[in-house]
């Protein structure tokens, strides 16, 4: 659970209004979007010339994120159970043997990716920032294929540094924005073409034009075949499931989930062998990770019903003895009254969680369309 | 389509008018041949694009405005000791000239309170005898306990009980509408809510837009508060445009008239009756149609600000009409479709300007 870093200050009356308008069917969101609609955003890639891949995404309200990906060659540490440790002096011998163990060598380690998130006004070791970083990194590593891409040969690998920067102060929970930007930056990431062969010291082609994409493209159509994961923020309020919530909406959420989805490339590949399917319809969504995000709604002050409000009504100069003793006693929890805000209590129901994940993963649903839209961005 | 990803907008290039020399002639005569040398030097004259001063007079902090000693420096400019007579900008904004005085009006600024302004604020802090209120100014405004209408009808003196119960009137996060009563030396405002028009806000939604920045945002106008009829089955709505750029849109509740009617009371007792609900934080029942129209109205306000229009009663009323028509014409769900973000907002403002 992550503590919401920016405390939203909303009055109980506002919260009650938001909750009731979002609970209608269909929900009426304060900015008029439909339940599955995202805020319109503008995106571009390749903005930082010094990086292997970069992207920038902006919302209309001025929220802006930049992600830069830098890659460095690094010597692979041998694991203790790797037989290479025992034959450090017999390197030559091992290399000759190495050819047969190609499959085993595909695995990498999570240390090969270093991910830093920076949010203005917050410390690097702030719990919220750290949680965001872990969530984004987790999605990337859960799909075991990512570190496999970074392998150069048995002795060397790429170390990837992902610098995720939020440029503007966080006007809403920045997870979807950062995730979309990271996705685009990784799509645009290119690594120099390897010239050396086998396990010799790596030697790369100087020609940047010959560099290969980290995520492979179709050689003919230049379309993206494999994709990095994307994390979506979904919340439930009343009986409604709402995507890409703004800060106000999140403040009345019953449950908020960060759902990471990836594209199961292997499954798509086997299918493509069988039949020539268009890549968008043949997408095979895979759930990578789910995290619950602690919605700030739990910390909001409860509203006071008129019946319990000592400042309501006429003859308030004469107070009851109880309220005079404890003027703040009204803050205690009361029964739900229509039009009075009551923060959600207790955990999320399993059925609600199931419905949230279902809604994300359903074929032709939101996640599919988000990936489609991200594909439309020019990443070359 | 749940998501739209657009390529970034190109920075608008200042378009030079075709008759460069002609449009210049009046300005060069008015400042007696002395021209402001604006950097970058490619811009021949500061005034060659009269209809769009934004592109020609735009300066950033540290921009050299003029090395000419005949000009006087005004707000938003400075003269460094190393370069006497040379005026630099200290803000990001637009240069303006008043006779020989050069000043820079910032593109975005916080609200500067003035006595008599109607503001919408949010309680940030509760102190022993006063509240601290965020009104989008550089400092928090203060609202003393003595400057509110205490419940209990008659105007009475505040008591110790009131001090102890300060949170029952306003607590942290509460929204209120108030008037600026006076100003401190440092520009901090003191508010009061001693009127039936002012007090705690409920039954609606809040939107913060920047006030008075580069031509967009809320401007001081004749009417800051009005009631309007909701279309498409929505009820009456109240709009409060705080001068500080905070806007409150709520369902119209006929408290005064209704209560008077029911109890057949005179106008003298009005205060007593109305004050009953002043500190309530319980919303009245609001129907879906009204909620939808309120969301549409909020969309209009946000679209106006995002597209650089001023926000006042006239613009909002026209924008709302336009938005209702747009929803009928191009919305996927007819009047149900209240979305006015992105391209639709631009379309809306284009429609308003076209008229």
XYZ file of C-alpha atoms in Angstrom:
735
model
C 0.000 0.000 0.000
C 1.289 3.399 -0.884
C 0.619 6.448 1.108
C -0.794 9.070 -1.193
C 1.923 11.660 -1.241
C -0.049 14.783 -1.997
C -2.795 15.338 0.474
C -5.940 16.488 -1.233
C -7.919 18.992 0.677
C -11.572 18.853 -0.253
C -14.558 19.840 1.803
C -17.003 17.117 2.914
C -19.708 18.718 0.784
C -17.536 18.512 -2.321
C -16.652 14.912 -1.588
C -20.294 14.003 -1.107
C -21.163 15.660 -4.409
C -18.332 13.932 -6.275
C -19.237 10.580 -4.816
C -22.880 10.850 -5.739
C -22.181 12.095 -9.262
C -19.639 9.344 -9.890
C -22.008 6.706 -8.541
C -24.715 7.532 -11.080
C -25.134 5.289 -14.098
C -23.495 6.366 -16.301
C -21.165 8.286 -14.004
C -20.877 12.031 -14.454
C -17.239 12.887 -14.062
C -16.361 16.453 -13.134
C -14.500 16.932 -16.420
C -17.244 15.308 -18.459
C -15.259 12.298 -19.626
C -16.879 8.919 -20.026
C -15.893 6.232 -17.542
C -13.213 4.687 -19.752
C -11.952 7.891 -21.326
C -8.434 9.122 -20.681
C -7.410 12.732 -20.556
C -6.207 13.828 -23.981
C -2.452 13.887 -24.138
C 0.241 14.857 -26.541
C 3.325 12.719 -26.942
C 6.604 12.765 -28.786
C 9.713 10.613 -28.712
C 13.380 11.150 -29.358
C 13.518 14.515 -27.653
C 16.817 13.993 -25.812
C 19.699 13.553 -28.242
C 22.083 12.137 -25.647
C 19.962 9.151 -24.746
C 19.270 5.805 -26.332
C 15.577 6.560 -26.224
C 13.390 9.254 -24.744
C 9.818 10.421 -24.680
C 7.746 13.298 -23.444
C 4.048 13.248 -22.634
C 1.916 16.247 -21.695
C -1.622 16.611 -20.466
C -3.707 19.611 -21.409
C -3.582 20.896 -17.829
C 0.189 21.285 -18.074
C 1.273 18.073 -16.368
C 4.330 16.871 -18.191
C 6.690 13.931 -17.881
C 10.011 13.133 -19.543
C 11.696 9.755 -19.611
C 15.234 9.128 -20.792
C 16.750 5.685 -21.325
C 20.504 5.306 -21.258
C 22.298 2.021 -21.820
C 25.791 1.075 -20.730
C 27.735 -2.108 -21.337
C 28.524 -4.001 -18.154
C 30.329 -7.206 -17.309
C 27.912 -9.871 -16.163
C 28.482 -11.061 -12.640
C 28.728 -14.799 -12.405
C 26.332 -16.443 -10.071
C 27.781 -18.825 -7.470
C 26.035 -21.781 -9.002
C 27.215 -20.873 -12.453
C 29.850 -23.403 -13.375
C 31.912 -20.562 -14.795
C 32.939 -19.554 -11.267
C 34.814 -22.730 -10.797
C 36.492 -22.453 -14.148
C 37.441 -18.819 -14.094
C 40.924 -19.742 -15.260
C 39.567 -22.103 -17.859
C 37.535 -19.438 -19.630
C 38.469 -20.653 -23.089
C 37.232 -24.081 -22.411
C 33.941 -22.807 -21.171
C 33.388 -20.637 -24.183
C 33.625 -23.551 -26.507
C 31.119 -25.358 -24.405
C 28.886 -22.347 -24.183
C 27.214 -22.766 -27.542
C 25.048 -25.591 -26.378
C 23.569 -23.670 -23.470
C 21.910 -20.859 -25.388
C 18.513 -21.304 -23.793
C 19.819 -21.095 -20.274
C 21.706 -17.909 -21.030
C 18.562 -15.976 -21.912
C 17.839 -15.119 -18.320
C 19.010 -11.878 -16.835
C 18.841 -10.202 -13.517
C 16.806 -7.335 -12.175
C 20.015 -5.432 -11.383
C 20.424 -4.760 -15.058
C 17.735 -2.124 -14.868
C 18.068 0.954 -12.743
C 14.979 3.045 -12.469
C 14.729 6.418 -10.779
C 11.617 8.513 -10.425
C 11.811 12.187 -9.692
C 8.832 14.237 -8.714
C 9.256 17.944 -8.037
C 8.788 18.937 -4.447
C 9.320 15.435 -3.118
C 12.440 13.790 -1.826
C 13.962 10.922 -3.767
C 13.452 8.604 -0.798
C 9.889 9.730 -0.196
C 7.708 6.676 0.270
C 5.317 7.694 -2.489
C 8.095 8.217 -5.008
C 9.815 4.986 -4.051
C 6.543 3.111 -4.388
C 5.954 4.581 -7.839
C 9.429 3.518 -8.886
C 8.962 0.010 -7.560
C 5.631 -0.295 -9.294
C 7.013 0.768 -12.657
C 10.085 -1.423 -12.246
C 8.060 -4.375 -11.146
C 5.917 -4.243 -14.264
C 9.025 -4.141 -16.386
C 10.711 -7.065 -14.655
C 7.593 -9.186 -14.174
C 7.640 -9.691 -17.881
C 10.818 -11.782 -17.756
C 11.539 -10.997 -21.380
C 12.817 -7.497 -20.716
C 16.135 -8.336 -19.075
C 16.613 -11.075 -21.632
C 16.737 -8.361 -24.281
C 19.654 -6.724 -22.529
C 21.957 -9.715 -22.848
C 24.859 -9.194 -25.187
C 26.672 -12.469 -24.657
C 27.605 -14.725 -21.776
C 30.031 -12.239 -20.312
C 28.455 -8.897 -21.029
C 25.069 -7.271 -20.860
C 23.519 -3.852 -21.247
C 22.736 -1.994 -18.098
C 19.757 0.253 -18.640
C 19.189 3.439 -16.693
C 15.640 4.711 -16.803
C 15.274 8.272 -15.606
C 11.651 9.170 -15.111
C 11.026 12.830 -14.435
C 7.818 14.597 -13.735
C 8.361 18.167 -14.866
C 5.297 19.785 -13.349
C 4.013 19.477 -9.811
C 1.817 16.385 -9.551
C -1.723 17.590 -10.183
C -3.021 14.037 -10.099
C -1.597 10.662 -9.127
C 1.178 10.530 -11.743
C 1.373 6.761 -12.226
C -0.465 6.449 -15.587
C 1.393 9.414 -17.037
C 4.798 8.080 -16.003
C 3.958 4.612 -17.208
C 2.810 5.798 -20.633
C 5.918 7.938 -21.009
C 8.189 5.064 -19.986
C 6.410 2.815 -22.459
C 7.026 5.251 -25.296
C 10.640 5.847 -24.311
C 11.347 2.127 -24.260
C 9.631 1.693 -27.605
C 11.917 4.338 -29.045
C 15.049 2.928 -27.398
C 17.761 1.738 -29.740
C 20.982 -0.065 -28.938
C 24.059 -0.082 -31.207
C 24.371 -3.053 -33.494
C 26.732 -5.721 -32.237
C 29.606 -6.496 -34.602
C 31.542 -8.977 -32.541
C 30.487 -12.555 -32.321
C 30.051 -15.045 -29.537
C 31.553 -14.357 -26.143
C 34.398 -12.104 -27.218
C 34.577 -8.552 -25.878
C 31.667 -6.712 -27.467
C 32.383 -4.426 -30.381
C 29.648 -2.264 -31.836
C 28.772 -0.676 -35.117
C 29.376 3.092 -35.079
C 26.495 3.723 -37.415
C 23.509 4.854 -35.361
C 21.237 4.267 -38.327
C 22.048 0.574 -38.103
C 21.173 0.402 -34.413
C 18.497 -2.092 -33.545
C 15.412 -1.359 -31.512
C 15.232 -2.790 -28.038
C 11.717 -3.887 -28.865
C 11.772 -5.575 -32.221
C 9.964 -4.152 -35.227
C 8.513 -5.873 -38.182
C 11.283 -5.574 -40.797
C 8.862 -4.812 -43.612
C 6.078 -2.659 -42.159
C 8.222 -1.091 -39.413
C 5.362 -1.768 -37.056
C 5.967 -2.589 -33.448
C 5.802 -6.315 -32.836
C 6.767 -6.459 -29.198
C 5.812 -3.952 -26.564
C 6.934 -2.920 -23.101
C 4.342 -3.158 -20.342
C 1.965 -0.384 -19.437
C 0.450 0.358 -16.040
C -3.063 1.726 -15.809
C -4.757 3.282 -12.824
C -8.299 2.082 -12.330
C -10.679 2.952 -9.553
C -14.088 1.834 -8.435
C -16.690 4.058 -6.884
C -20.220 2.923 -6.195
C -20.896 0.406 -8.940
C -18.767 2.183 -11.517
C -15.278 1.480 -12.778
C -13.386 4.568 -13.781
C -10.130 4.822 -15.715
C -7.432 7.476 -15.425
C -8.956 9.205 -12.411
C -8.083 12.797 -11.689
C -7.073 13.888 -8.219
C -10.603 14.822 -7.184
C -12.000 11.547 -8.425
C -9.365 9.547 -6.617
C -10.334 11.362 -3.434
C -13.690 9.572 -3.370
C -12.501 6.178 -4.661
C -13.614 3.038 -2.879
C -10.740 1.074 -4.398
C -7.841 2.141 -6.578
C -5.730 -0.376 -8.439
C -2.593 -0.078 -10.516
C -2.836 -2.817 -13.121
C 0.224 -3.610 -15.229
C -0.371 -5.364 -18.489
C 1.991 -6.660 -21.081
C 1.737 -8.152 -24.477
C 2.456 -11.844 -24.521
C 4.660 -11.758 -27.547
C 5.421 -15.505 -27.582
C 1.758 -16.353 -27.754
C 1.262 -13.926 -30.595
C 4.189 -15.348 -32.466
C 2.926 -18.899 -32.408
C -0.456 -17.717 -33.515
C 0.991 -15.764 -36.377
C 2.665 -18.865 -37.631
C -0.653 -20.523 -37.912
C -2.560 -17.758 -39.558
C -1.704 -14.394 -40.979
C -3.430 -12.176 -38.471
C -3.211 -8.470 -38.191
C -1.100 -7.640 -35.184
C -3.669 -5.469 -33.406
C -6.348 -8.125 -33.290
C -3.848 -10.829 -32.461
C -2.677 -9.044 -29.352
C -2.517 -11.275 -26.380
C -2.834 -9.298 -23.194
C -1.150 -10.619 -20.141
C -1.606 -9.459 -16.579
C 1.800 -8.684 -15.105
C 1.115 -7.208 -11.720
C -1.561 -5.612 -9.595
C -0.983 -3.185 -6.793
C -3.577 -1.561 -4.640
C -3.076 2.148 -4.277
C -4.291 3.521 -0.999
C -6.902 6.042 -2.103
C -6.724 9.347 -0.232
C -10.437 9.011 0.406
C -9.758 7.090 3.586
C -8.079 10.081 5.162
C -10.709 12.632 4.228
C -12.736 14.267 6.971
C -16.286 12.931 7.301
C -19.183 15.275 6.754
C -21.539 16.227 9.517
C -25.218 15.574 9.093
C -27.452 18.499 9.884
C -28.969 16.538 12.739
C -25.601 16.238 14.445
C -24.343 19.691 13.561
C -24.281 22.002 16.544
C -23.969 24.994 14.246
C -27.142 24.033 12.402
C -30.551 25.312 13.329
C -31.791 28.242 15.312
C -31.518 27.903 19.048
C -27.883 27.054 19.085
C -26.806 29.460 21.750
C -28.103 26.989 24.259
C -26.193 23.849 23.576
C -26.843 20.450 24.984
C -24.624 19.486 27.841
C -22.911 16.799 25.829
C -21.723 19.033 23.049
C -20.551 21.634 25.489
C -18.329 19.163 27.194
C -16.899 17.808 23.998
C -17.267 20.272 21.177
C -15.296 18.022 18.862
C -17.345 14.930 19.639
C -19.319 15.415 16.462
C -16.382 14.082 14.503
C -17.213 10.534 15.486
C -18.509 8.200 12.834
C -22.209 8.092 12.240
C -24.673 6.201 10.121
C -24.711 6.973 6.415
C -26.967 9.921 5.665
C -27.906 10.997 2.162
C -25.773 13.927 1.073
C -23.182 13.563 3.818
C -19.694 12.372 3.023
C -18.546 9.216 4.758
C -15.069 7.938 3.943
C -14.943 4.331 2.786
C -14.000 1.874 5.465
C -12.688 -1.656 5.198
C -11.039 -3.469 2.353
C -12.108 -3.971 -1.211
C -14.472 -6.747 -2.080
C -12.997 -9.578 -4.112
C -15.758 -9.250 -6.676
C -14.948 -5.570 -7.208
C -11.251 -6.331 -7.653
C -12.120 -9.072 -10.117
C -14.377 -6.759 -12.081
C -11.642 -4.100 -12.208
C -9.054 -6.487 -13.633
C -11.601 -8.008 -15.987
C -12.502 -4.600 -17.345
C -8.853 -3.851 -18.105
C -8.023 -7.147 -19.723
C -11.131 -7.785 -21.765
C -10.337 -8.145 -25.448
C -10.917 -4.966 -27.386
C -11.248 -3.144 -24.090
C -9.430 -0.181 -22.664
C -5.968 -1.734 -22.459
C -6.168 -2.811 -26.084
C -7.134 0.662 -27.177
C -4.438 2.283 -25.069
C -1.802 0.067 -26.650
C -3.257 0.835 -30.080
C -3.015 4.558 -29.409
C 0.546 4.230 -28.110
C 1.475 2.354 -31.256
C 0.207 5.279 -33.265
C 2.887 7.547 -31.809
C 5.828 8.013 -34.114
C 8.729 6.331 -32.351
C 11.192 6.103 -35.188
C -12.166 5.992 -28.281
C -11.016 6.123 -24.689
C -7.640 7.660 -25.370
C -6.361 10.236 -27.801
C -2.660 10.821 -28.226
C -1.756 13.796 -30.335
C 1.583 14.967 -31.627
C 2.782 18.027 -29.713
C 1.683 21.372 -31.002
C 4.220 23.421 -32.870
C 5.265 26.630 -31.217
C 3.244 29.277 -32.988
C 5.504 31.420 -35.104
C 4.887 35.135 -35.112
C 3.349 35.770 -38.469
C 4.615 38.986 -39.965
C 1.885 41.117 -41.478
C 2.250 41.602 -45.229
C 2.585 45.377 -44.971
C 5.375 45.573 -42.519
C 6.306 49.170 -43.095
C 2.756 50.490 -43.029
C 1.826 48.950 -39.728
C 5.003 50.279 -38.218
C 4.524 53.862 -39.128
C 2.179 54.850 -36.334
C 4.228 53.321 -33.580
C 7.539 54.795 -34.629
C 6.036 58.231 -34.780
C 4.491 57.895 -31.349
C 7.702 57.135 -29.546
C 9.618 59.801 -31.351
C 11.968 57.637 -33.336
C 13.384 55.922 -30.264
C 12.616 52.302 -30.636
C 12.812 49.556 -28.092
C 15.538 47.233 -29.175
C 14.131 43.881 -28.336
C 16.155 40.761 -28.491
C 16.297 38.663 -30.594
C 17.294 41.294 -33.123
C 15.475 39.542 -35.955
C 12.325 41.228 -34.761
C 12.549 44.544 -36.488
C 10.056 46.358 -34.377
C 8.300 45.604 -31.161
C 5.064 46.553 -32.716
C 5.014 44.894 -36.089
C 2.276 42.523 -35.050
C -0.326 44.745 -33.518
C -3.103 42.227 -33.201
C -0.978 39.718 -31.353
C 1.254 41.441 -28.835
C 2.075 38.107 -27.219
C 4.678 37.108 -29.731
C 6.406 40.400 -30.196
C 6.572 41.720 -26.653
C 7.135 38.457 -24.856
C 10.134 38.551 -22.530
C 11.674 36.113 -20.100
C 13.604 36.927 -16.911
C 16.957 38.417 -17.855
C 15.920 39.545 -21.313
C 17.406 42.880 -22.315
C 14.505 45.192 -22.979
C 16.353 48.334 -23.958
C 19.836 49.864 -23.508
C 18.431 53.315 -24.167
C 18.729 55.573 -21.077
C 15.626 57.609 -21.935
C 13.263 54.909 -20.625
C 12.213 54.523 -17.014
C 11.923 51.145 -15.434
C 8.571 50.013 -14.046
C 7.226 46.855 -12.480
C 8.823 43.590 -13.508
C 12.076 45.129 -14.684
C 15.466 45.845 -13.169
C 18.671 47.709 -13.916
C 21.762 45.742 -12.942
C 24.592 47.735 -11.326
C 26.997 46.516 -13.994
C 24.960 48.035 -16.817
C 23.539 51.397 -15.763
C 20.661 52.652 -17.962
C 20.032 49.188 -19.351
C 16.632 47.747 -18.528
C 16.208 43.998 -18.141
C 13.082 42.007 -17.537
C 12.714 40.224 -14.229
C 9.533 38.343 -15.158
C 8.165 36.200 -17.931
C 5.530 38.358 -19.477
C 4.595 41.041 -21.911
C 6.261 44.440 -22.002
C 3.980 47.411 -21.834
C 4.832 51.056 -22.251
C 3.139 53.971 -20.585
C 4.725 57.115 -21.990
C 8.368 56.617 -20.981
C 7.731 53.933 -18.410
C 8.429 50.321 -19.308
C 6.905 47.558 -17.263
C 6.412 43.829 -17.680
C 3.018 42.258 -17.015
C 3.541 38.629 -16.015
C 1.848 35.873 -18.030
C 0.824 34.052 -14.899
C 0.594 35.541 -11.490
C -1.009 34.913 -8.183
C -4.008 36.873 -7.104
C -3.381 40.276 -5.551
C -6.240 40.928 -3.153
C -8.043 44.234 -3.151
C -10.601 45.475 -0.648
C -14.131 44.586 -1.719
C -13.202 41.634 -3.915
C -15.464 38.610 -3.845
C -13.306 35.549 -3.378
C -13.804 31.827 -3.046
C -11.389 30.296 -0.576
C -10.497 27.084 1.106
C -9.725 26.746 4.815
C -6.154 25.556 5.264
C -5.580 26.037 8.938
C -7.722 26.556 12.028
C -6.218 28.729 14.740
C -7.548 29.807 18.117
C -9.593 32.781 16.981
C -9.283 32.754 13.222
C -8.985 30.645 10.117
C -6.277 30.756 7.496
C -7.766 30.667 4.028
C -6.162 29.826 0.717
C -7.307 32.399 -1.830
C -4.613 31.756 -4.452
C -2.636 34.728 -3.184
C 1.021 34.794 -2.166
C 0.031 34.591 1.488
C -2.882 32.930 3.204
C -5.765 35.220 4.007
C -7.137 35.279 7.496
C -10.759 35.076 8.521
C -11.259 36.126 12.139
C -13.960 34.466 14.179
C -15.405 37.924 14.764
C -15.951 38.386 11.031
C -18.429 35.591 10.490
C -22.141 35.388 11.097
C -22.481 33.254 14.184
C -25.438 30.905 14.256
C -28.326 31.614 16.556
C -30.078 34.291 14.636
C -29.387 37.636 16.191
C -26.080 39.320 15.613
C -24.357 38.546 18.843
C -20.971 38.812 20.402
C -18.734 35.812 20.092
C -18.349 33.759 23.219
C -15.846 31.286 24.540
C -18.100 28.466 23.428
C -17.784 29.710 19.883
C -14.021 29.709 20.184
C -14.051 26.132 21.381
C -16.412 25.135 18.605
C -14.499 26.926 15.892
C -14.331 23.769 13.798
C -18.088 23.414 13.700
C -18.263 26.571 11.612
C -15.393 25.956 9.255
C -12.844 23.194 9.430
C -9.854 22.336 7.239
C -10.766 21.839 3.597
C -14.072 23.671 3.736
C -14.856 26.023 0.900
C -16.357 29.420 1.513
C -17.234 32.551 -0.336
C -16.179 35.766 1.323
C -15.300 39.377 0.725
C -11.946 41.004 1.277
C -12.453 43.362 4.198
C -9.026 44.877 4.566
C -5.419 44.308 3.714
C -2.345 43.963 5.875
C 0.845 45.822 5.117
C 2.334 42.763 3.419
C -0.635 42.358 1.095
C -2.310 39.591 3.066
C -6.082 39.843 3.040
C -8.549 39.800 5.904
C -11.878 38.322 4.892
C -15.397 38.591 6.245
C -18.581 36.618 5.661
C -20.985 38.938 7.467
C -23.649 38.810 4.811
C -26.255 36.347 3.669
C -24.480 36.099 0.322
C -21.334 34.718 1.918
C -20.572 31.584 3.857
C -19.880 27.904 3.472
C -20.319 26.329 0.052
C -22.100 23.059 -0.653
C -24.225 21.330 -3.317
C -21.716 21.785 -6.054
C -18.287 21.476 -7.511
C -15.182 23.573 -7.441
C -12.776 24.466 -10.200
C -9.612 26.468 -9.848
C -8.561 28.513 -12.844
C -5.751 30.981 -12.916
C -6.902 34.484 -12.243
C -5.808 37.471 -14.319
C -3.050 35.979 -16.348
C -2.161 37.137 -19.807
C -5.733 37.854 -20.795
C -7.234 34.563 -19.687
C -8.838 33.678 -16.415
C -11.391 35.374 -14.233
C -11.603 39.113 -14.598
C -13.238 41.589 -12.245
C -16.640 42.338 -13.624
C -19.993 43.769 -12.713
C -21.533 40.479 -11.698
C -19.500 37.737 -10.106
C -22.455 35.701 -8.826
C -25.502 34.729 -10.800
C -28.158 32.068 -11.192
C -28.703 30.492 -14.566
C -31.186 28.089 -16.035
C -29.829 24.649 -16.842
C -30.734 23.291 -20.246
C -31.541 19.713 -21.239
C -33.592 19.042 -18.143
C -31.142 20.502 -15.662
C -32.344 22.697 -12.844
C -31.169 26.150 -11.897
C -27.479 26.564 -11.194
C -25.574 29.134 -9.195
C -22.181 30.266 -10.388
C -19.733 32.127 -8.159
C -16.700 33.497 -9.949
C -14.146 34.385 -7.322
C -11.916 37.226 -8.455
C -9.032 35.053 -7.299
C -9.728 32.505 -10.028
C -11.598 30.009 -7.914
C -14.977 29.138 -9.330
C -17.873 27.451 -7.609
C -20.751 25.921 -9.542
C -23.662 24.657 -7.486
C -27.302 23.734 -7.590
C -29.542 26.702 -6.908
C -31.362 26.331 -3.611
C -34.234 28.649 -2.853
C -33.746 28.925 0.862
C -34.702 32.460 1.617
C -37.911 32.651 -0.362
C -39.104 29.217 0.647
C -38.514 29.657 4.308
C -40.148 33.036 4.343
C -43.146 31.672 2.529
C -43.514 28.764 4.896
C -43.249 30.729 8.053
C -44.794 33.985 6.883
C -42.014 35.902 8.438
C -40.991 39.388 7.680
C -37.764 40.468 6.141
C -36.455 41.422 9.571
C -36.336 37.815 10.666
C -34.677 36.722 7.498
C -31.232 36.625 9.006
C -32.410 34.279 11.696
C -33.931 31.797 9.294
C -31.196 31.720 6.767
C -28.422 31.271 9.230
C -29.818 27.858 10.087
C -28.234 26.175 7.092
C -25.191 28.367 6.751
C -22.731 25.967 8.345
C -24.262 22.759 7.036
C -22.029 20.354 5.156
C -24.879 18.130 4.078
C -25.780 18.293 0.405
C -29.382 18.543 -0.688
C -30.604 15.948 -3.130
C -29.375 16.822 -6.611
C -30.856 15.122 -9.650
C -28.712 13.622 -12.390
C -29.768 16.160 -15.001
C -28.555 19.068 -12.913
C -25.304 17.277 -12.129
C -24.732 16.729 -15.827
C -25.343 20.373 -16.669
C -23.039 21.446 -13.846
C -20.315 19.242 -15.253
C -20.925 20.810 -18.671
C -20.649 24.279 -17.186
C -17.408 23.298 -15.488
C -16.132 22.023 -18.834
C -16.954 25.397 -20.408
C -14.972 27.266 -17.739
C -11.948 24.981 -18.128
C -12.089 25.139 -21.929
C -12.221 28.943 -21.836
C -9.145 29.115 -19.638
C -7.173 26.491 -21.547
C -7.750 28.374 -24.759
C -6.813 31.763 -23.391
C -10.205 33.436 -23.061
C -11.350 35.654 -20.263
C -13.880 34.158 -17.896
C -16.879 36.310 -17.050
C -20.638 36.019 -17.024
C -21.109 36.845 -20.682
C -18.480 34.370 -21.905
C -19.767 31.573 -19.685
C -23.391 32.052 -20.731
C -22.454 32.120 -24.405
C -20.074 29.216 -23.969
C -22.734 27.179 -22.249
C -25.228 27.754 -25.063
C -22.578 26.808 -27.574
C -21.648 23.695 -25.610
C -25.258 22.547 -25.494
C -25.542 22.936 -29.249
C -22.231 21.166 -29.784
C -23.356 18.244 -27.670
C -26.494 17.912 -29.789
C -24.593 18.140 -33.055
C -21.458 16.136 -32.513
C -21.675 14.349 -29.177
C -21.846 10.595 -29.377
C -24.498 10.404 -26.693
C -26.379 13.578 -27.628
C -26.971 15.814 -24.642
C -25.579 13.119 -22.383
C -22.132 13.866 -23.730
C -20.631 16.618 -21.612
C -16.991 16.133 -22.535
C -15.357 19.418 -23.512
C -11.657 18.645 -23.202
C -8.962 18.689 -25.842
C -10.170 19.345 -29.364
C -13.768 19.940 -28.332
C -12.687 22.796 -26.092
C -10.814 24.360 -28.973
C -13.859 23.897 -31.174
C -16.021 25.579 -28.542
C -13.779 28.602 -28.254
C -13.487 28.841 -32.017
C -17.264 28.902 -32.178
C -17.400 31.662 -29.593
C -14.823 33.776 -31.336
C -16.418 33.250 -34.714
C -19.635 34.897 -33.699
